Tab-separated table of C-alpha atoms and ligand atoms in Angstrom:
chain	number	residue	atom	x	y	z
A	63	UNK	CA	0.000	0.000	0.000
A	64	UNK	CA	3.182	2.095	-0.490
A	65	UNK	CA	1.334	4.405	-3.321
A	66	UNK	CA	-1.377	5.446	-0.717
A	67	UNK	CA	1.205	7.112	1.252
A	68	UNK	CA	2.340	8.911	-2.212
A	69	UNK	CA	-1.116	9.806	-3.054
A	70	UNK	CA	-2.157	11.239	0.721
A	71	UNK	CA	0.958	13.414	1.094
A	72	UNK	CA	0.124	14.650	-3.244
A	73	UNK	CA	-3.162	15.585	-1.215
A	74	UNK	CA	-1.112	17.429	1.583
A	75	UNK	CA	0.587	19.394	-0.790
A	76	UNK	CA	-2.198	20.635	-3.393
A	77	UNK	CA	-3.674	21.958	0.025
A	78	UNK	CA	-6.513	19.630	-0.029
A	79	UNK	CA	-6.301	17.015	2.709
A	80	UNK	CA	-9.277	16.635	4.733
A	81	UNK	CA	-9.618	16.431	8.350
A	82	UNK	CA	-11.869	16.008	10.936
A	83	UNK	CA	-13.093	18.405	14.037
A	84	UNK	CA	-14.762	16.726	17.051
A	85	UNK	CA	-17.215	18.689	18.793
A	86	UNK	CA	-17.898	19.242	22.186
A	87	UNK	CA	-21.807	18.991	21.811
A	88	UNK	CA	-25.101	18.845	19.787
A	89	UNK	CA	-25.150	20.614	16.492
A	90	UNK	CA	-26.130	24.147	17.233
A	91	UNK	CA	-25.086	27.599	16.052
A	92	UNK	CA	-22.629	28.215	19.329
A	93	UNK	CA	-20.676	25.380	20.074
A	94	UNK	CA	-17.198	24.661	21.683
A	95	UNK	CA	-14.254	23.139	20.304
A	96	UNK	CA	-11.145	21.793	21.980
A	97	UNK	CA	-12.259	23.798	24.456
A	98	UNK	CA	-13.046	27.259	22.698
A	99	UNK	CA	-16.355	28.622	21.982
A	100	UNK	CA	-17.033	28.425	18.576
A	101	UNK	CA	-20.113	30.237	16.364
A	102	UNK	CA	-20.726	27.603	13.370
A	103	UNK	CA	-21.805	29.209	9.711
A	104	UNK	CA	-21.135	25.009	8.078
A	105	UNK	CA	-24.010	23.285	8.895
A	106	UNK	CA	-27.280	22.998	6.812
A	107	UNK	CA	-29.196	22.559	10.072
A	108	UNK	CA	-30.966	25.502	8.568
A	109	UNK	CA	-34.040	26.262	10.696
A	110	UNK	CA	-32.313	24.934	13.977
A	111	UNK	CA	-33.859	22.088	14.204
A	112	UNK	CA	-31.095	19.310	15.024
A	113	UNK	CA	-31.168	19.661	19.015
A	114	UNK	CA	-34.985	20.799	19.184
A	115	UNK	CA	-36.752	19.620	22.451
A	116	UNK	CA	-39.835	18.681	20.333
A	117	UNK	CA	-38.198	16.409	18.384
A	118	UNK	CA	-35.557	15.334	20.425
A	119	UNK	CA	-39.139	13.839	22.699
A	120	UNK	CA	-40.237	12.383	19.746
A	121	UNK	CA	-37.162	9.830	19.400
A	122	UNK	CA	-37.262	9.050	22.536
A	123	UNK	CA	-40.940	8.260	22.507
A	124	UNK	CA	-40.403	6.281	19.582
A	125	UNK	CA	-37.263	4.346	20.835
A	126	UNK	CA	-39.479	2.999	23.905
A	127	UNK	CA	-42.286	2.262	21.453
A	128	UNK	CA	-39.970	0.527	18.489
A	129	UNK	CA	-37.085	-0.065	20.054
A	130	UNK	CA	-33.832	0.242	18.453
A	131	UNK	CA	-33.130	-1.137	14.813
A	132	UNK	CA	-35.906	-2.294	12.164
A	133	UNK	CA	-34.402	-5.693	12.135
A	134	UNK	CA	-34.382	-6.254	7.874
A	135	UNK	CA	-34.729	-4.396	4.919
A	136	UNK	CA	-38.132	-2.477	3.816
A	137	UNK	CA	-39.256	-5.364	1.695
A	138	UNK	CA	-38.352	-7.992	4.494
A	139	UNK	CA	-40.007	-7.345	7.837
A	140	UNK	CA	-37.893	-3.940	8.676
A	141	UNK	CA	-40.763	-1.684	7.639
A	142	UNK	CA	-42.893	-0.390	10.361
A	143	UNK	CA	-46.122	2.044	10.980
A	144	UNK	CA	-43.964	5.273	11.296
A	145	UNK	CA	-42.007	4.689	8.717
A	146	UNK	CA	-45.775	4.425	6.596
A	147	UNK	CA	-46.843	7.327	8.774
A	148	UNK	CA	-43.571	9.413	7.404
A	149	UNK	CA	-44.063	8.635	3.783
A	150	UNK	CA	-47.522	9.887	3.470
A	151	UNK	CA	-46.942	12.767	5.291
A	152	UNK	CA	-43.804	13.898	2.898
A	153	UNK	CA	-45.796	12.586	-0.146
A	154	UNK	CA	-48.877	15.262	1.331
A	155	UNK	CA	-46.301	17.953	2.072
A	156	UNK	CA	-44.903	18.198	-1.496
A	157	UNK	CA	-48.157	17.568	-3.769
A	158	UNK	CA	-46.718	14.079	-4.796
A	159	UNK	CA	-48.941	10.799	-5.303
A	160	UNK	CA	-46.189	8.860	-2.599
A	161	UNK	CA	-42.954	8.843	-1.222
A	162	UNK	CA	-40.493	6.255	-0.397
A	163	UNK	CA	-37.976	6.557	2.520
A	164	UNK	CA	-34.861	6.120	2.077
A	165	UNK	CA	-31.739	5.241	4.741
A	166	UNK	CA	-29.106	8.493	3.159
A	167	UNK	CA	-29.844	10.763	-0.038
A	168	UNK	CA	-26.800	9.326	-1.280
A	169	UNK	CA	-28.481	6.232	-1.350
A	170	UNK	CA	-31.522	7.591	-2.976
A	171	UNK	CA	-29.681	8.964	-5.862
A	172	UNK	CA	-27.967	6.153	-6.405
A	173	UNK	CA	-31.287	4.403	-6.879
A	174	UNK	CA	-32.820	7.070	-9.367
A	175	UNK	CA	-30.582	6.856	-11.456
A	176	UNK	CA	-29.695	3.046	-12.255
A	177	UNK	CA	-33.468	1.953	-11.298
A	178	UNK	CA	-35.558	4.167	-13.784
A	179	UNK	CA	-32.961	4.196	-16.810
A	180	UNK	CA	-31.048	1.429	-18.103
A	181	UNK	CA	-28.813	0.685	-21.148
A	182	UNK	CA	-29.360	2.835	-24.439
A	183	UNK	CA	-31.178	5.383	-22.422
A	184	UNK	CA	-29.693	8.392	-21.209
A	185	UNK	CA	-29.148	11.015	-18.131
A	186	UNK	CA	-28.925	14.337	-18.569
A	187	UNK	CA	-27.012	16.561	-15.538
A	188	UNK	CA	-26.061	19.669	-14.820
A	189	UNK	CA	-22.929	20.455	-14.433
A	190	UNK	CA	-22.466	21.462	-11.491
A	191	UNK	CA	-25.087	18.572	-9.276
A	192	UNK	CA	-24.246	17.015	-6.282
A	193	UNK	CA	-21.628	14.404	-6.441
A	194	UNK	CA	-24.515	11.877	-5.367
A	195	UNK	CA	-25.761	12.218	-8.989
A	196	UNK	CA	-23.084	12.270	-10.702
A	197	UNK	CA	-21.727	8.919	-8.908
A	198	UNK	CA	-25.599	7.203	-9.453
A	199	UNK	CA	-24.867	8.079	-13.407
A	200	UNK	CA	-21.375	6.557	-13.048
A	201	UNK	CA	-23.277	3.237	-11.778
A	202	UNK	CA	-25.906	3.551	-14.328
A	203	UNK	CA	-25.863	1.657	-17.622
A	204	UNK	CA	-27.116	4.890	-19.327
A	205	UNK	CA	-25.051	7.332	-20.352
A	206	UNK	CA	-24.044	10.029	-19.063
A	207	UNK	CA	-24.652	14.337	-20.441
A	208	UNK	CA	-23.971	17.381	-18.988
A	209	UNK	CA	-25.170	21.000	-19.499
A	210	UNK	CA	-23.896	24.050	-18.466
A	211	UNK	CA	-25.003	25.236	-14.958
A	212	UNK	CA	-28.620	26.373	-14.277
A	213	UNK	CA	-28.652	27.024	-18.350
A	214	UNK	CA	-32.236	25.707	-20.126
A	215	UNK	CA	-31.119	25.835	-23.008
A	216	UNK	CA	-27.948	24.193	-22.886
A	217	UNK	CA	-29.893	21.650	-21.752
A	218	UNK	CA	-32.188	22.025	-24.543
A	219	UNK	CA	-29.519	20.512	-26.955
A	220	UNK	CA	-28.262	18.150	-24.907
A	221	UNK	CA	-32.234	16.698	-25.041
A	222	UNK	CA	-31.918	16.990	-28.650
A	223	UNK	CA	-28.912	14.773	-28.410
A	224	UNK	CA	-30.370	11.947	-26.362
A	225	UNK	CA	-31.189	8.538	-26.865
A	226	UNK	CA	-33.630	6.038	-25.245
A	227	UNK	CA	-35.658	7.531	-22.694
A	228	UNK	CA	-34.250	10.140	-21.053
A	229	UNK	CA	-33.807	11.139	-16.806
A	230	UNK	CA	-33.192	14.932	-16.300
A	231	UNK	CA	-31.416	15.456	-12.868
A	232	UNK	CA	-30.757	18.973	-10.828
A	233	UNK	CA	-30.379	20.051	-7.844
A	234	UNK	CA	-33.099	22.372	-6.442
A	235	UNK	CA	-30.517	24.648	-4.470
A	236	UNK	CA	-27.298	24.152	-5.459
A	237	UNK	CA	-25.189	23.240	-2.813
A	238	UNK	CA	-22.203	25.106	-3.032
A	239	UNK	CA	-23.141	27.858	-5.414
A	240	UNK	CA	-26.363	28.679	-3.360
A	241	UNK	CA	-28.533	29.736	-6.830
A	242	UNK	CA	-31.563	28.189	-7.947
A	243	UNK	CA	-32.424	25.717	-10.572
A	244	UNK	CA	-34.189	27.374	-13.225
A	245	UNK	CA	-36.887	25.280	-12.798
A	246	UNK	CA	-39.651	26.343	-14.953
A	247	UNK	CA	-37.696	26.456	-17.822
A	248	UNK	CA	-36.274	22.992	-17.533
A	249	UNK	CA	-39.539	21.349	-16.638
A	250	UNK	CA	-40.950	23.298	-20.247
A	251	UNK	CA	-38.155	21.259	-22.079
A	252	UNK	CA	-38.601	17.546	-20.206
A	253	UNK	CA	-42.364	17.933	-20.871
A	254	UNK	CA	-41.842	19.047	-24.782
A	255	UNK	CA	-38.908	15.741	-25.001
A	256	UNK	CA	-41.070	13.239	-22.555
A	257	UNK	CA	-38.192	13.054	-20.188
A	258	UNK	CA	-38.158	12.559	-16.538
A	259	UNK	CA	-37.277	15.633	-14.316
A	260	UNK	CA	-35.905	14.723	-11.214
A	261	UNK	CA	-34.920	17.476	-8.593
A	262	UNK	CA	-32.884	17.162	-5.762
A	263	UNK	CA	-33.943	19.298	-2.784
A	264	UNK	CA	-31.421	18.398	-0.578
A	265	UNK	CA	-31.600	22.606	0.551
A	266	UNK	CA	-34.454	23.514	-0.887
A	267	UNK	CA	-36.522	21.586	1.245
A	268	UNK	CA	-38.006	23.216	4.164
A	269	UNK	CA	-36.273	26.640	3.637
A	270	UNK	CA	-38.074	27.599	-0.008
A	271	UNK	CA	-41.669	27.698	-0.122
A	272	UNK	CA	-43.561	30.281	1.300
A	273	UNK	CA	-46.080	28.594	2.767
A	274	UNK	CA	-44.816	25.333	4.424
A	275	UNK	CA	-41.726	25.265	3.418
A	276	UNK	CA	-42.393	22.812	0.347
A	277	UNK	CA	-39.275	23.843	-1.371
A	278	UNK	CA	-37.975	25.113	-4.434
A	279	UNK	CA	-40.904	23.201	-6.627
A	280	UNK	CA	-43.463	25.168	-4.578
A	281	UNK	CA	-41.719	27.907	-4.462
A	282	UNK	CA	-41.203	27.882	-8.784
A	283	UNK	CA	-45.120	27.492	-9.071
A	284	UNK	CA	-44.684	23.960	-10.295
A	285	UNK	CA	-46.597	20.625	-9.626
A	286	UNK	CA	-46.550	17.353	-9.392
A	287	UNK	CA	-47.499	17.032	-13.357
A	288	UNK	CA	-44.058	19.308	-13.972
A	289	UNK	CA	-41.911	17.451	-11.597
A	290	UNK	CA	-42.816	13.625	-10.819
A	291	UNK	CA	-39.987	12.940	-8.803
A	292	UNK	CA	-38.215	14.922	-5.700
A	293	UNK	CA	-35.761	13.240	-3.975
A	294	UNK	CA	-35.175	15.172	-0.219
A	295	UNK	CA	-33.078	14.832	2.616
A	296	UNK	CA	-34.329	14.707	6.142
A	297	UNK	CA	-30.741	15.630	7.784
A	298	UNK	CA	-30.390	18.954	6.069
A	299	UNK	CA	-33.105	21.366	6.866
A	300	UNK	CA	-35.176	18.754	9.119
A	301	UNK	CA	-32.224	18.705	11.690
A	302	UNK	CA	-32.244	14.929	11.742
A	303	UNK	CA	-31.005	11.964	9.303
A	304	UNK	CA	-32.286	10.047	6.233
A	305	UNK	CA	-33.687	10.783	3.014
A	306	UNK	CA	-37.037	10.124	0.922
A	307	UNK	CA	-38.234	10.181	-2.561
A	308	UNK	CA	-41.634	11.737	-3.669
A	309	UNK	CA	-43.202	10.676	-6.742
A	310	UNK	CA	-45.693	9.471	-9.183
A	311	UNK	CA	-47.162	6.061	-8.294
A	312	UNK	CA	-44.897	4.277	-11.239
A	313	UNK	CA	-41.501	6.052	-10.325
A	314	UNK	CA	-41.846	4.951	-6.534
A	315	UNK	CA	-43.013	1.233	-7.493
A	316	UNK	CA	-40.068	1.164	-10.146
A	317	UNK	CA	-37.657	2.689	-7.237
A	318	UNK	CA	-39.082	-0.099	-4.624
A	319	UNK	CA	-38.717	-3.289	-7.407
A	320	UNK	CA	-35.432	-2.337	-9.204
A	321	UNK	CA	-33.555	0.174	-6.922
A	322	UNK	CA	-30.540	-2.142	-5.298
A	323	UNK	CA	-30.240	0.778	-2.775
A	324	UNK	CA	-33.401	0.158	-1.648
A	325	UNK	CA	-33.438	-3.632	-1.608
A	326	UNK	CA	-30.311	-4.841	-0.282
A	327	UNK	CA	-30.247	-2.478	2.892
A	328	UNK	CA	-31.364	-2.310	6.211
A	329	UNK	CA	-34.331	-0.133	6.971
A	330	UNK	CA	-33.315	2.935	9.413
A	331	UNK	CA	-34.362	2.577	12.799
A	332	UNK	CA	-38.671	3.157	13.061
A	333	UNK	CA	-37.825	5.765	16.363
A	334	UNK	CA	-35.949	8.039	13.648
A	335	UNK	CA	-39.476	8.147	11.252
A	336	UNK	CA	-41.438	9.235	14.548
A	337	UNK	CA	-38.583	11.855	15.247
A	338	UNK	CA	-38.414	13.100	11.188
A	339	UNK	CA	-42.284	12.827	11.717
A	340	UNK	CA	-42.031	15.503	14.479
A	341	UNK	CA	-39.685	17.446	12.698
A	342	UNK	CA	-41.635	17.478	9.593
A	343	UNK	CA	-44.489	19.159	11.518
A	344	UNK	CA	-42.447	21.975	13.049
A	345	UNK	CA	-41.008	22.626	9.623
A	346	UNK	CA	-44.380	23.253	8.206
A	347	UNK	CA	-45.960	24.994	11.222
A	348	UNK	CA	-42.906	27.456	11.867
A	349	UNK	CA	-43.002	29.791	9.193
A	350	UNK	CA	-41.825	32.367	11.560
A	351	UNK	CA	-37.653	30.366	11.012
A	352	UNK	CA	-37.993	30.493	7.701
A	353	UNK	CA	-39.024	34.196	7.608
A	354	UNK	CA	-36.293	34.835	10.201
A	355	UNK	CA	-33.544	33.053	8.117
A	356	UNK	CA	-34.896	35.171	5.006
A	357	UNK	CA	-34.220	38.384	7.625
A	358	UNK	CA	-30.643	37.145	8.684
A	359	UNK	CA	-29.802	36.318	4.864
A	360	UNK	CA	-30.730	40.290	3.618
A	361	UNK	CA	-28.512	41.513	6.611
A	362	UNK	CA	-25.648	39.275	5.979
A	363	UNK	CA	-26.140	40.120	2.129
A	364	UNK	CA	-26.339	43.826	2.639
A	365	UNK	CA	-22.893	43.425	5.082
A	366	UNK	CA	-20.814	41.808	2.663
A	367	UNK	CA	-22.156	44.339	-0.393
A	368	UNK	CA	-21.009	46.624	1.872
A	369	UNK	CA	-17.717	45.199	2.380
A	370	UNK	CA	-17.219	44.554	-0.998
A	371	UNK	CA	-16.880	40.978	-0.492
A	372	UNK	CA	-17.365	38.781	-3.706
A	373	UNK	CA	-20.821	37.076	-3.223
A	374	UNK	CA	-22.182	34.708	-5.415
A	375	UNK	CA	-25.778	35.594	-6.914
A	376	UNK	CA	-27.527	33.707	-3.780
A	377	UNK	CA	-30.938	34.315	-1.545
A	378	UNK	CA	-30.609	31.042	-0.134
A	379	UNK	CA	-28.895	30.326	2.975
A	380	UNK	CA	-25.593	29.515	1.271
A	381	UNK	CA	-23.790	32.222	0.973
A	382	UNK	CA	-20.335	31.117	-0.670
A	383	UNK	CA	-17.319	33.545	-0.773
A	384	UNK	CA	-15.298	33.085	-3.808
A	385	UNK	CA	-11.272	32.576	-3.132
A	386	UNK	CA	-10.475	31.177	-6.255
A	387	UNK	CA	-6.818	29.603	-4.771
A	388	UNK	CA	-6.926	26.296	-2.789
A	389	UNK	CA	-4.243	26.957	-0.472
A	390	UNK	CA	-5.283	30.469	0.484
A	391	UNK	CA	-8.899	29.151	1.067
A	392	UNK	CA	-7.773	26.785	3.698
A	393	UNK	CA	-5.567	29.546	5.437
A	394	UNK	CA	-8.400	31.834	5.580
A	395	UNK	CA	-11.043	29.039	7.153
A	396	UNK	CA	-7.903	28.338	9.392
A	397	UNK	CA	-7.708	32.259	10.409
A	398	UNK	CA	-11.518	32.069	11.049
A	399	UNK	CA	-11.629	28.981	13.141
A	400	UNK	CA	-9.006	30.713	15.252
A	401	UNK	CA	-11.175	33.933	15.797
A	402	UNK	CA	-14.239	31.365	16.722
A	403	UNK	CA	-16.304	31.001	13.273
A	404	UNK	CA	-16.656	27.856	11.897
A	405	UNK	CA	-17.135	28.335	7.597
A	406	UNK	CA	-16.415	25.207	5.187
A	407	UNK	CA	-13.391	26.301	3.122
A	408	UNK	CA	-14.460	24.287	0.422
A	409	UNK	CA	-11.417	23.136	-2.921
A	410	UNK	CA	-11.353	20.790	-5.287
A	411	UNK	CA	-12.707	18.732	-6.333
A	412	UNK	CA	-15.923	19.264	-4.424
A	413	UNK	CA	-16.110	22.486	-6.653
A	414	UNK	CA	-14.181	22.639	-9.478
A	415	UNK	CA	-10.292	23.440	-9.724
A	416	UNK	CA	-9.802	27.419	-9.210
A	417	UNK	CA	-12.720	27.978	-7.723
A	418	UNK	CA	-12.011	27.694	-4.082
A	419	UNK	CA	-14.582	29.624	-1.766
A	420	UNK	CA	-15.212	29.974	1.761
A	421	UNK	CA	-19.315	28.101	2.214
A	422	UNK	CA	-20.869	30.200	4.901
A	423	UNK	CA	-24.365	29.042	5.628
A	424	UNK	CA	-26.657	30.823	8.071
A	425	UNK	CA	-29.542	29.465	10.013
A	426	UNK	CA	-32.514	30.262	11.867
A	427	UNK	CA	-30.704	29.615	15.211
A	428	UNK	CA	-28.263	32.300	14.612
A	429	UNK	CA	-28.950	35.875	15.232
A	430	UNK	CA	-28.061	39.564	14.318
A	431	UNK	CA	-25.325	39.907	16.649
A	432	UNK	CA	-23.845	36.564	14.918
A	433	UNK	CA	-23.899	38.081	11.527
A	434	UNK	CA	-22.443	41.398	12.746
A	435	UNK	CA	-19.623	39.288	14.736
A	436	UNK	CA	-18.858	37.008	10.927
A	437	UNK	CA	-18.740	40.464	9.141
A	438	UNK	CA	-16.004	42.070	11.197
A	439	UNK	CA	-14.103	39.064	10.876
A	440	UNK	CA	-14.486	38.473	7.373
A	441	UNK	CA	-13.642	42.354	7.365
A	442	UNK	CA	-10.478	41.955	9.152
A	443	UNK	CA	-9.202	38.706	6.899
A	444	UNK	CA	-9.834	39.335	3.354
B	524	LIG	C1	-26.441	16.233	1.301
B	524	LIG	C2	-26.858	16.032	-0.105
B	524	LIG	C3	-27.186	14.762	-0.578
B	524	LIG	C4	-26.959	13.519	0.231
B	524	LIG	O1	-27.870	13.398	1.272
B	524	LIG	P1	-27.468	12.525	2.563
B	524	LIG	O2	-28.763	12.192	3.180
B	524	LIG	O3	-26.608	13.415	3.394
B	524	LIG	O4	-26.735	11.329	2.056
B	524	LIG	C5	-27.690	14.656	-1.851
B	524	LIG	N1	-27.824	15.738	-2.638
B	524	LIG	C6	-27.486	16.970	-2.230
B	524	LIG	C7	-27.665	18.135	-3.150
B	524	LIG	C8	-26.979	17.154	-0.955
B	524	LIG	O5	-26.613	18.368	-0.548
């Protein structure tokens, strides 16, 4: 295994070696680490939800009513009343005909994409998705196209070029840029080539929406005849863990028969679908963190305008800084750690080469003083 050590210390030097922080305590906006206070701007616990009491009773409950694991996979004997329960719930939340749980969203876009698409058919992506989808179109038997980022009509051709039937894939929110899928104008183009628009609302979900937090379908006016299939994560927004597809009737049946992801895997534990359950409900019912995060995102916008600071053209809560340089990137989220703010300083190749940023995400938890405290650092560093 001598060329690992050759290949970790490469990773050293282009100033992209990983590593690890261990917290002192549950995910929430202050924190302490090896003993320091710390203010996080990293997570995508974005309406505060991770440590809430509510749902934090709610696991509990369900541990002493379900005990611990689920025993088997789904299509054993591992799946239970709440995880039922949680699927129609998310299926009635987004407009969708049914959903279908899922253990990460890894997992569940690893399913869409070698499940409902095979050999000679093809999968088109934007450029800059998730690497979830990207690494489900690696495993897929259908090949593989890419258009340029959050452009319809790139995508456009690359319909015109495509054989078989045809999977469209995008993120809602894109998850280190912080933009919006043009969503509208992509669904216009699936409908007019009958291909299958899948969005991935890993950060859409629960923060877009005006309403009840729906995401960015709801929030782009479309339905469930526009978009049949939304794949969402429950550890993002919903503060807890897991992930779910919503559907029309035949994409979730296909999914549950073909998707290997789904079969050959344990079901997560039935005391987490009574504590996503709870979350679920708080997400909907508390439009007053979503309308607070919208407040804290105009006031961190407005601060960094101010400062001159090189935003990228986000309202969501991820507000990336662009770097551009690996190496400096890391110094800077090395120089903010030390002052007490936690931001991603996020290289290659989670974005691509060049285009090193600094990720800072805000939250409902945090407040105005927070912001204020981020700006004068970020003032003082760059
Ligand atoms: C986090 C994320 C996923 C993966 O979800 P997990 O449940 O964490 O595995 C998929 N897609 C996007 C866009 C994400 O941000």
């Amino acid at each position: 295994m001598h060329w690992l050590k050759h290949k970790l210390a490469q990773q050293r030097q282009h100033n992209r070696y990983r590593q690890r922080h261990s917290f002192d305590g549950p995910q929430q906006v202050h924190s302490v680490l090896n003993g320091q206070p710390v203010t996080s701007f990293c997570s995508n616990d974005y309406l505060g939800l991770a440590n809430h009491p509510e749902i934090k009773t709610a696991f509990q409950q369900g541990i002493a009513q379900w005990g611990v694991g689920a025993g088997a996979a789904h299509l054993l004997n591992g799946h239970r009343r709440p995880h039922a329960e949680l699927e129609a719930a998310l299926a009635e939340w987004l407009g969708q005909p049914r959903a279908l749980l899922f253990s990460t969203g890894y997992m569940a876009n690893l399913a869409i994409a070698t499940a409902l698409v095979g050999k000679g058919d093809s999968i088109i992506q934007d450029r800059l998705n998730h690497a979830s989808m990207i690494d489900g179109a690696q495993l897929s038997a259908a090949r593989l196209l890419r258009y340029q980022h959050a452009d319809a009509d790139s995508l456009q051709r690359q319909l015109a070029q495509a054989s078989g039937n045809v999977l469209v894939m995008t993120d809602g929110v894109f998850s280190m840029e912080g933009d919006i899928a043009p969503l509208p104008a992509l669904a216009a183009h699936c409908r007019a080539r009958d291909a299958l628009l899948m969005v991935d609302d890993a950060h859409g979900l629960g923060v877009l929406g005006d309403k009840c937090g729906a995401g960015s379908v709801a929030q782009a006016g479309l339905s469930a005849e526009d978009v049949p299939l939304v794949m969402g994560t429950l550890g993002k927004a919903l503060g807890g863990f897991g992930a779910f597809v919503a559907g029309h009737e035949d994409v979730i049946d296909a999914l549950m028969q073909f998707a290997r992801s789904y079969i050959y895997t344990t079901a997560s534990p039935p005391a987490l679908a009574c504590a996503n359950l709870a979350a679920l409900r708080l997400a909907q019912r508390d439009t007053w963190r979503r309308e607070k995060l919208q407040a804290l995102i105009g006031q961190f916008k407005a601060g960094a305008a101010q400062l001159g600071l090189a935003l990228m053209p986000s309202d969501t809560p991820i507000q990336p800084i662009r770097i551009g340089d690996d190496g400096r990137c890391a110094q800077l989220g090395q120089a903010l750690l030390s002052a007490g703010f936690h931001v991603a300083a996020v290289r290659a190749p989670t974005v691509p080469a060049g285009t090193a940023r600094l990720r800072i995400t805000l939250s409902a938890a945090h407040n105005d003083e927070d912001i204020e405290q981020l700006l004068s650092a970020l003032q003082y560093l760059l």
